Coordinates of C-alpha atoms in Angstrom, one line a residue:
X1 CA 121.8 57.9 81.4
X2 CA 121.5 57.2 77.8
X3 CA 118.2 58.4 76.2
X4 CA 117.7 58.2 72.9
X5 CA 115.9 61.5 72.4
X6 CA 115.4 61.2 68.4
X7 CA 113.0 58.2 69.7
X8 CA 111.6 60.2 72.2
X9 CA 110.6 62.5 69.6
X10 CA 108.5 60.2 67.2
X11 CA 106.3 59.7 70.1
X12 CA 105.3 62.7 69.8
X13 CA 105.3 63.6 66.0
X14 CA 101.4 63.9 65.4
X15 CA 101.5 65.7 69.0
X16 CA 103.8 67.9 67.9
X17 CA 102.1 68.6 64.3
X18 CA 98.5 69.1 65.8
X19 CA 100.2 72.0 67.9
X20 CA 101.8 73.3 65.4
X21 CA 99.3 73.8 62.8
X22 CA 97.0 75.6 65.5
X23 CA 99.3 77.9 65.6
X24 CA 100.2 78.6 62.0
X25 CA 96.6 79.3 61.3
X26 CA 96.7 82.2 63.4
X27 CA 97.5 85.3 61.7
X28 CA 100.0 87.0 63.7
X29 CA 100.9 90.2 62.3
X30 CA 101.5 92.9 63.5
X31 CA 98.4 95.5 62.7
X32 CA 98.9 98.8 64.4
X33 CA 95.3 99.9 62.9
X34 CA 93.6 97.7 65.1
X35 CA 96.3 98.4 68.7
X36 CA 94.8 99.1 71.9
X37 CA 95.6 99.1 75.3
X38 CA 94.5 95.6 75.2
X39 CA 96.6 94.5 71.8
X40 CA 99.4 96.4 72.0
X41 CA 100.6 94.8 68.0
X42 CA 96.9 93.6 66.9
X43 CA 94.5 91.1 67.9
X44 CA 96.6 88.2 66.1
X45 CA 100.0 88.5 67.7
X46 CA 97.5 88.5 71.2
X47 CA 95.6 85.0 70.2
X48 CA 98.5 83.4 69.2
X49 CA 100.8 84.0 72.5
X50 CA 97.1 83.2 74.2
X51 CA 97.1 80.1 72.4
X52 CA 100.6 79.1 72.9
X53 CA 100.3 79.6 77.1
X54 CA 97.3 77.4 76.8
X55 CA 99.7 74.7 75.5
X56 CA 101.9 75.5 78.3
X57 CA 99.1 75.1 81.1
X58 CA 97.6 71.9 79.3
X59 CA 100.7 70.5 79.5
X60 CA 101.3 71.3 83.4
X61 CA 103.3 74.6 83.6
X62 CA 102.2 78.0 85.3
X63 CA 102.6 80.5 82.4
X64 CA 102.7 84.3 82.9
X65 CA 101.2 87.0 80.4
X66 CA 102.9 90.4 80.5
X67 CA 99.8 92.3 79.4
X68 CA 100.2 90.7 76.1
X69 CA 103.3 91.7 75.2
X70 CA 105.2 88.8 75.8
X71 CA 104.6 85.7 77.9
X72 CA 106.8 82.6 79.7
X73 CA 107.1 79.6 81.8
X74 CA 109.4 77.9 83.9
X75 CA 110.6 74.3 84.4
X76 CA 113.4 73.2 87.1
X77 CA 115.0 74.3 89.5
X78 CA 118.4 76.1 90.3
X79 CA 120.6 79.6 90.7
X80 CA 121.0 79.5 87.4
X81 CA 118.4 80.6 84.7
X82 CA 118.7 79.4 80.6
X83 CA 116.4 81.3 78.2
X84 CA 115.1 79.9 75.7
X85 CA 113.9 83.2 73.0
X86 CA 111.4 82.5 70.9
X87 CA 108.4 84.5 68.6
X88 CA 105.3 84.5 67.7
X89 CA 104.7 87.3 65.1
X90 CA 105.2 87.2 61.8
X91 CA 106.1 89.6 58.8
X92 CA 103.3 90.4 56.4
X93 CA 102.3 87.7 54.0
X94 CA 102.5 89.4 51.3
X95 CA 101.7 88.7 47.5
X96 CA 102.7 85.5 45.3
X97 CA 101.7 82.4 47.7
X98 CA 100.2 79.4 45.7
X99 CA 98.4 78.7 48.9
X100 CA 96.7 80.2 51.7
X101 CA 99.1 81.8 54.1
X102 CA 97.2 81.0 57.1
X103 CA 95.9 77.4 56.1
X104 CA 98.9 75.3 56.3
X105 CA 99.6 72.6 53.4
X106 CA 101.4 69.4 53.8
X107 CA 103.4 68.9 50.2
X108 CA 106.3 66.7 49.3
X109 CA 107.5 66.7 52.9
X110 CA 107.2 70.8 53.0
X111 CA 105.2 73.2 55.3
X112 CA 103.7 76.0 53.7
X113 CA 102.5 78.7 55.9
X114 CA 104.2 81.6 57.2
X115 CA 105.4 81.8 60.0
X116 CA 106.6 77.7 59.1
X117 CA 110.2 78.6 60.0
X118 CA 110.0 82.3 61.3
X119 CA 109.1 81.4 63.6
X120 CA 106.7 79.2 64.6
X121 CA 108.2 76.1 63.5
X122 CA 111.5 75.9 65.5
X123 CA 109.5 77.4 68.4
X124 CA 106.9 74.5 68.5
X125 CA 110.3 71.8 68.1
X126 CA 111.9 73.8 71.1
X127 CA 109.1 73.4 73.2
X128 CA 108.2 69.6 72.4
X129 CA 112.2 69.3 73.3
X130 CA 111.4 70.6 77.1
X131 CA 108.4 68.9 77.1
X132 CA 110.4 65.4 76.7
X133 CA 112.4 66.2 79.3
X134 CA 109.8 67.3 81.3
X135 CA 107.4 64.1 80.6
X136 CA 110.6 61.8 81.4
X137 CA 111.6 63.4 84.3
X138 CA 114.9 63.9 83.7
X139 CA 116.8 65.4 86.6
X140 CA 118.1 68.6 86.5
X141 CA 120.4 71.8 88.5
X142 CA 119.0 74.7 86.5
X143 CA 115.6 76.1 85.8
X144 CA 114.4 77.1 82.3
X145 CA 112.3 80.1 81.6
X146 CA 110.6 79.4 77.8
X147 CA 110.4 83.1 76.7
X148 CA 107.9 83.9 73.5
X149 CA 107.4 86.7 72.4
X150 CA 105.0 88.9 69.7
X151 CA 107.0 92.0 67.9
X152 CA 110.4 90.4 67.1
X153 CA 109.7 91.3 63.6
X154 CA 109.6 95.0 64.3
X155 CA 111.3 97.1 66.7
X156 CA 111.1 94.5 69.8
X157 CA 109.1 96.5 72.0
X158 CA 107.8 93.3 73.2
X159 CA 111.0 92.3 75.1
X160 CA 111.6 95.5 76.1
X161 CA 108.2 95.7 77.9
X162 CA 108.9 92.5 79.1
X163 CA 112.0 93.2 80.9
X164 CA 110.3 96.4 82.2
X165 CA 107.5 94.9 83.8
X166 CA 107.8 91.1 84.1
X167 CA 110.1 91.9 87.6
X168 CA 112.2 88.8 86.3
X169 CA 116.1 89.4 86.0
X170 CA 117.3 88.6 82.5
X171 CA 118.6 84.7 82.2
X172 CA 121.9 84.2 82.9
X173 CA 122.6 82.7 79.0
X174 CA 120.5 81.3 76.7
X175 CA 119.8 80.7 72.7
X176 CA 116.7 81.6 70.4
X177 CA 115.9 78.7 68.2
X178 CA 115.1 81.6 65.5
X179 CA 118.1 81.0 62.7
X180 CA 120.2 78.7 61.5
X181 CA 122.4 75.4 62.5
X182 CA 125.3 74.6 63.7
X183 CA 124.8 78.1 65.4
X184 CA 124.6 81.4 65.4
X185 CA 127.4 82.9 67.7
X186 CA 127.3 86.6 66.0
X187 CA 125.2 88.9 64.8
X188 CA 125.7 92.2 62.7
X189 CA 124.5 95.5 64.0
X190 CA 121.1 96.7 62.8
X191 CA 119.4 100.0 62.3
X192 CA 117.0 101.8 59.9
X193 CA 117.9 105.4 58.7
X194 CA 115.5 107.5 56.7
X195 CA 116.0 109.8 54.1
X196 CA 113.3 113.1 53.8
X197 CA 112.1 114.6 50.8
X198 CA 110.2 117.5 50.2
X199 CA 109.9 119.8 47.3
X200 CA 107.8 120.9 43.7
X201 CA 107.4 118.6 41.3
X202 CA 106.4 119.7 38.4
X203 CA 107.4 118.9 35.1
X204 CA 106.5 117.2 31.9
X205 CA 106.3 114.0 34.1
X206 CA 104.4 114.6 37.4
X207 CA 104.7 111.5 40.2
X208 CA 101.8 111.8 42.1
X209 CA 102.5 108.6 44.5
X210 CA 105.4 106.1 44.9
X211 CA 104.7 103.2 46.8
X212 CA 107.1 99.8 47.8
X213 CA 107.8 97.9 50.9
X214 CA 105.6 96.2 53.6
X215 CA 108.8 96.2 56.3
X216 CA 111.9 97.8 56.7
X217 CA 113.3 94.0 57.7
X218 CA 111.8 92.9 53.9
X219 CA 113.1 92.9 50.0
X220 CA 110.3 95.0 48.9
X221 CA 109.0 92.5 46.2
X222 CA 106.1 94.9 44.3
X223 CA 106.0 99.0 43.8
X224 CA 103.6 101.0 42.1
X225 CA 104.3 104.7 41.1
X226 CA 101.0 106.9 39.9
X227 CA 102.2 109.8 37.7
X228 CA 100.6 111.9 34.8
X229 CA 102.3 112.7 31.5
X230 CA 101.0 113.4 28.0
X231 CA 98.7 110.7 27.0
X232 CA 100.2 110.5 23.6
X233 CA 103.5 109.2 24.9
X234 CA 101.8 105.9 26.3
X235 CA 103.0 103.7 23.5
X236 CA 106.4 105.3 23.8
X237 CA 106.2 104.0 27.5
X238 CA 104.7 101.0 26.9
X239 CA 107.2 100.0 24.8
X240 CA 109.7 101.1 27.0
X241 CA 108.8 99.0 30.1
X242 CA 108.3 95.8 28.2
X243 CA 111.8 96.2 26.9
X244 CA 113.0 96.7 30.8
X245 CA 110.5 94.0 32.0
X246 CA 112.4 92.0 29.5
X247 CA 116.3 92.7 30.0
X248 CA 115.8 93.0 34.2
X249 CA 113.3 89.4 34.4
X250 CA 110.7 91.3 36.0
X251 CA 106.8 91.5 35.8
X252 CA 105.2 94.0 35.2
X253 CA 101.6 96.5 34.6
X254 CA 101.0 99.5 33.1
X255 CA 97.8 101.3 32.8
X256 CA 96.3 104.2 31.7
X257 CA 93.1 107.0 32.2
X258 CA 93.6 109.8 29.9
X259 CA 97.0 111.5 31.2
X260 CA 97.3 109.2 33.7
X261 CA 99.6 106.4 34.3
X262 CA 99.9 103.8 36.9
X263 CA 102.9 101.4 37.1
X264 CA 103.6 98.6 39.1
X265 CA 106.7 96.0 38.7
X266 CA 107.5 93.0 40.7
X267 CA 110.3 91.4 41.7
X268 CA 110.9 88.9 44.5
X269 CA 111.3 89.4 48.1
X270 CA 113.5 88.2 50.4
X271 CA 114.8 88.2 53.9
X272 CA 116.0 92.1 54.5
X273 CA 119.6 90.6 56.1
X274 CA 120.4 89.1 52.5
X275 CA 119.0 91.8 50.0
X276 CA 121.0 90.2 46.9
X277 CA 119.0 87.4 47.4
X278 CA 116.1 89.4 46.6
X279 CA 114.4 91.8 43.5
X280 CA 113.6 95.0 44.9
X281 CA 110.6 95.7 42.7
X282 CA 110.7 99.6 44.2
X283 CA 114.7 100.1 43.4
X284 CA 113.4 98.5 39.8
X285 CA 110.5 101.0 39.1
X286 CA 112.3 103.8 40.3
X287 CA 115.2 102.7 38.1
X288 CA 112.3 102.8 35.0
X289 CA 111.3 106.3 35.9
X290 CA 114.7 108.2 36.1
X291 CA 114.8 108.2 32.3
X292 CA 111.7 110.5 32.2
X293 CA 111.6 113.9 32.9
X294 CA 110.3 114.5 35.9
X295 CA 111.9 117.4 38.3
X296 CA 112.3 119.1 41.8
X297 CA 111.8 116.4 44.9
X298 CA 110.6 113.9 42.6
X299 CA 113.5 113.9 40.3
X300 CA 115.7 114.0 43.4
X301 CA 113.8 110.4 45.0
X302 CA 113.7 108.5 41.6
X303 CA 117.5 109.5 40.8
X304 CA 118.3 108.6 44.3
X305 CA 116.4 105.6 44.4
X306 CA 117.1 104.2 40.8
X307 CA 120.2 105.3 40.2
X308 CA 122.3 104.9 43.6
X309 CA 120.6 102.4 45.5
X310 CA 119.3 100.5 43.1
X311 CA 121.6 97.3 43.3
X312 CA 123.9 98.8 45.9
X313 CA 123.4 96.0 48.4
X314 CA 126.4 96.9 50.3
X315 CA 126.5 100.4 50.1
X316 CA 129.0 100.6 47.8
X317 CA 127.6 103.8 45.5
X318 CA 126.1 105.3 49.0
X319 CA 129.5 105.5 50.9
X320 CA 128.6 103.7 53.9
X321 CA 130.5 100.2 52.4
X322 CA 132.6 98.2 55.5
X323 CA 133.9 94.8 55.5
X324 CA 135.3 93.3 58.9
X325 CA 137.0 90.2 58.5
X326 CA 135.2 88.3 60.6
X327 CA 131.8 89.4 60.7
X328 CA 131.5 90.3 56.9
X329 CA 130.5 92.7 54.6
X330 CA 127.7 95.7 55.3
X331 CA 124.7 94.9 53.6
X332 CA 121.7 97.3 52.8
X333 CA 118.3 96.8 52.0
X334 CA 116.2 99.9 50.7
X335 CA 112.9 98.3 52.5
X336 CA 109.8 101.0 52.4
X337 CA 109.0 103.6 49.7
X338 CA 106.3 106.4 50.3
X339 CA 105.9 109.5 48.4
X340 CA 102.7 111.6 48.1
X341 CA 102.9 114.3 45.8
X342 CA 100.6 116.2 48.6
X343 CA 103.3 115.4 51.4
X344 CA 106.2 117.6 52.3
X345 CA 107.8 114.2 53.7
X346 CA 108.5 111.7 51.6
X347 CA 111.1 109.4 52.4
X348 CA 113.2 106.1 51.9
X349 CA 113.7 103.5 54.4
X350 CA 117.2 101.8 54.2
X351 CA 117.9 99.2 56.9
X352 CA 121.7 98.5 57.4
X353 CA 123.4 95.2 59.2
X354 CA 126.8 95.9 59.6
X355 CA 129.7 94.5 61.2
X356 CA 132.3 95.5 63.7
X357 CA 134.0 98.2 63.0
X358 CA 131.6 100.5 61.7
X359 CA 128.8 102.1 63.4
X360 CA 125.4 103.9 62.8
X361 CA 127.0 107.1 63.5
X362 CA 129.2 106.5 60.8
X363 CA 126.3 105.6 58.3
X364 CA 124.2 108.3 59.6
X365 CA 126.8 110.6 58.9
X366 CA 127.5 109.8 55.5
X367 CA 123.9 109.5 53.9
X368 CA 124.1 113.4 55.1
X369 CA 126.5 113.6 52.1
X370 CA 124.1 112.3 49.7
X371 CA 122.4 114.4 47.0
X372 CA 118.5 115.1 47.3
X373 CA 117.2 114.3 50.7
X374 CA 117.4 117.3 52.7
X375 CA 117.2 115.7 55.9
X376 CA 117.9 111.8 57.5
X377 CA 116.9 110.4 60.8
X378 CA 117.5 107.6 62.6
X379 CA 115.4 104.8 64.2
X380 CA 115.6 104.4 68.1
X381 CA 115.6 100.6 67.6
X382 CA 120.0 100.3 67.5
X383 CA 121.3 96.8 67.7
X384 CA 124.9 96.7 68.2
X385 CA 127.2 94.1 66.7
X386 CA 127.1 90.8 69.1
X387 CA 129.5 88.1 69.2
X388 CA 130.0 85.0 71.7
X389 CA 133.2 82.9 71.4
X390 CA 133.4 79.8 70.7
X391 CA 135.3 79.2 73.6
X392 CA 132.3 79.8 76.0
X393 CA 130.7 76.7 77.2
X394 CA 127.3 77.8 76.1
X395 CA 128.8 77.5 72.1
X396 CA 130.9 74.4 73.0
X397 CA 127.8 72.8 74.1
X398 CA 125.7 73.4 71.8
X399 CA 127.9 72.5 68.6
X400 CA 128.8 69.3 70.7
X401 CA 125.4 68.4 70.5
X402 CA 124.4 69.6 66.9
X403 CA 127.7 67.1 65.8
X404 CA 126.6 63.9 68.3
X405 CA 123.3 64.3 66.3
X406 CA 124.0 64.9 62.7
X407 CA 127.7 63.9 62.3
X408 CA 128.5 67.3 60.8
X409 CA 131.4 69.5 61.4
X410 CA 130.0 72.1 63.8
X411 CA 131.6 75.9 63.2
X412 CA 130.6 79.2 64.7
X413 CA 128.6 81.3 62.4
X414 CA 127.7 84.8 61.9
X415 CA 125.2 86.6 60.0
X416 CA 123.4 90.0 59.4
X417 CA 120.5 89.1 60.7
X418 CA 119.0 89.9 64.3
X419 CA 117.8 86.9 67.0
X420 CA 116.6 87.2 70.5
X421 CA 119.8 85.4 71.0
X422 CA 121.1 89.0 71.5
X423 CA 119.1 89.7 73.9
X424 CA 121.9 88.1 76.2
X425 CA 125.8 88.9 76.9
X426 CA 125.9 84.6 76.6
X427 CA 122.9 84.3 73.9
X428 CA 123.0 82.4 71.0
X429 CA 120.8 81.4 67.7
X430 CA 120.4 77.7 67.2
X431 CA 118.4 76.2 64.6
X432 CA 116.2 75.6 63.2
X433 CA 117.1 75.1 59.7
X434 CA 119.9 73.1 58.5
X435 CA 122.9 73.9 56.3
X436 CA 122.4 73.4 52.6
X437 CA 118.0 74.3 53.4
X438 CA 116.6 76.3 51.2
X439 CA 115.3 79.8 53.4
X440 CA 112.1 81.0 52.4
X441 CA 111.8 83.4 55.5
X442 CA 110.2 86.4 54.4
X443 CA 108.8 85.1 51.4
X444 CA 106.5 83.9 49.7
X445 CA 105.6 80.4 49.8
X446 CA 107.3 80.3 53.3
X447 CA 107.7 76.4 54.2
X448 CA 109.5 74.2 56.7
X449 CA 110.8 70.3 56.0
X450 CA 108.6 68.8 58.7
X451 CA 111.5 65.9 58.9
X452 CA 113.9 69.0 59.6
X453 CA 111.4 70.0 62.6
X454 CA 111.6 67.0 63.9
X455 CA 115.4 66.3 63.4
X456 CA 115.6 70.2 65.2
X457 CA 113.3 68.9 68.1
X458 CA 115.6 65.9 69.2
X459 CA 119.0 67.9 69.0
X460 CA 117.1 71.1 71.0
X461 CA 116.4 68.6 73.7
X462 CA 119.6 67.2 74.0
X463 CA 120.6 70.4 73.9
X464 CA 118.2 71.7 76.7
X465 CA 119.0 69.0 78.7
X466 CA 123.2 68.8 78.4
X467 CA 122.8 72.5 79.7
X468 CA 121.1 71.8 82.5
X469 CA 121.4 68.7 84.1

């Protein structure tokens, strides 16, 4: 049966668009000031899986809620079960938008919102693909459980809640359309360590507050440090910070009340798998403030800070560097900043994706070795490294499909950052951008090409339906 699903998806473009901008103006994330028994990340990540099972019902499936956590439905009918990952959160918004995060623009073919292509974008294209197959009744030997979920952007408790109490075994393979085409076959491991710092500090300088990062996932774009020193030496300062401002191409702001001084620089954010492709505006500022005088736990976090991981995206100056030939280099992105001069715990959060070969025992035990913190911990939320061959027909498929449509090579990928495609001993990441797209995940001014979505929608259900039928 030949169906011409690019076709099938023009039908349903404005369909498609109406859906998906209901959804983007929902902001979905995560706020653990306003969790309750009822909103277990916040009230948005709650109305937007409620709005997206209303879709599902409108449109003739049975959905499921798993006490807002995460939610699904099913289509078809077989032994066999493919998953389709998908989420509805979304990181902070953050600072620098020319628009309004949460009221999507149309412009030059680009939509800006977040949550545009992380992920809100490829999820709405996914599920207009089932949703063709569905409407043209296209016969099929497996069932497919659409699986959305609400904290992917932080530790995943979501799918770990669902598998918990959902009293659904996990699908047998599947993909999350949450990345990047041809595919995603592997993923590095992934795991936040902190480092502890307590201490006087008391000097000439005194840093009273230190301040960067809205995710451990995220290029911190901004910081801002509050510290007191001699009034008289504000032009010295001044001068000083222009002059960096300058030579690094950052911006910069520097004020002051008598003797004391507040200091914020910004840089750019970016996605936390790629911190090169970032400015960390906290590694920046803290790189400023070394040269001053400050001392005890304060000198230790600065010099730490601005002096070793300050550009050290792959953990080069830390000691925890590892390259593996076919997953790639380590990469780390120093993501949150807190100090309080009135805390005895003030720490760094560095997240790390690394490759095969390495481990976070390893890294763990080697930021032990480092100078100043007097203590490190690490987060509960491991990811292991994850690879599916190419060989398996899940991959074969899939790339089959992605070159039918596009007439591009198709060639496994892998990358340092972390899909629901994991979730899976046979999952995958597939779509929705496309190679040579510009990736604003993360940042501001987040968009997706809406001609992309729709290009991603018609291979998805081919995709879908070559895996199933």
């Amino acid at each position: 049966m030949a169906i011409d699903f690019q076709a099938e998806v023009t039908k349903r473009r404005d369909a498609m668009m109406a859906d998906l901008l209901a959804l983007l103006r929902i902001n979905s994330e995560r706020a653990d000031h306003l969790a309750d028994a009822q909103h277990p990340f916040g009230p948005g990540p709650v109305q937007a899986l409620e709005t997206f099972l209303a879709l599902a019902e409108r449109d003739g499936y049975q959905t499921r809620n798993i006490d807002n956590y995460a939610g699904h439905f099913e289509y078809g009918q077989g032994d066999e079960v493919l998953g389709i990952f998908a989420h509805l959160d979304v990181v902070p918004a953050g600072s620098g938008w020319e628009t309004d995060p949460y009221e999507p623009v149309l412009k030059d073919g680009k939509l800006y919102a977040r949550g545009a292509s992380d992920d809100k974008g490829p999820t709405m294209a996914c599920y207009y693909a089932l949703k063709i197959i569905k409407e043209l009744e296209l016969p099929v030997s497996k069932k497919v459980r659409f699986i959305v979920g609400t904290d992917e952007e932080s530790g995943w408790a979501d799918m770990d809640y669902y598998f918990e109490h959902s009293g659904v075994e996990k699908p047998d393979f599947g993909f999350s359309p949450d990345a990047e085409f041809p595919i995603i076959n592997g993923e590095k491991g992934n795991i936040t360590q902190y480092l502890h710092f307590s201490g006087s500090n008391g000097s000439d300088f005194v840093l009273h507050s230190f301040e960067g990062g809205l995710r451990e996932n995220m290029v911190p774009e901004s910081a801002t440090a509050v510290f007191s020193a001699k009034k008289a030496r504000f032009a010295e300062i001044e001068t000083e910070l222009s002059q960096f401002a300058a030579k690094n191409d950052l911006r910069t702001e520097l004020t002051q009340d008598n003797d004391l001084f507040t200091i914020t620089v910004t840089g750019k954010s970016a996605h936390g798998m790629s911190p090169q492709a970032g400015i960390n505006g906290a590694t920046y500022l803290a790189s400023f403030l070394s040269r001053f005088s400050f001392a005890g736990a304060a000198r230790d976090y600065l010099n730490l800070a601005g002096c070793i991981l300050h550009l050290d995206y792959y953990g080069e100056k830390t000691g925890v560097a590892y390259t593996d030939t076919k997953m790639g280099a380590l990469t780390m992105n120093p993501g949150i900043f807190r100090f309080d001069a009135a805390s005895d715990d003030n720490t760094i959060a560095l997240n790390f994706r690394f490759p095969q070969g390495t481990s976070s025992e390893t890294i763990y035990q080697q930021l032990t070795k480092l100078q100043g913190p007097e203590r490190v911990t690490v987060s509960k939320h491991l990811h292991e490294p994850h690879y599916v061959p190419p060989t398996d027909s899940l991959v074969s498929t899939l790339l089959n499909v992605y070159e039918k449509q596009t007439g591009l090579k198709g060639d496994e990928q892998i990358i340092g950052g972390g899909t629901f495609g994991r979730l899976l001993e046979r999952g995958v990441a597939y779509g929705a951008m496309f190679p040579g797209y510009e990736n604003t995940m993360h940042q501001a001014n987040e968009f997706a090409d809406v001609e992309d979505l729709y290009r991603a929608a018609a291979i998805y259900a081919e995709a879908i339906y070559e895996l199933i039928k």
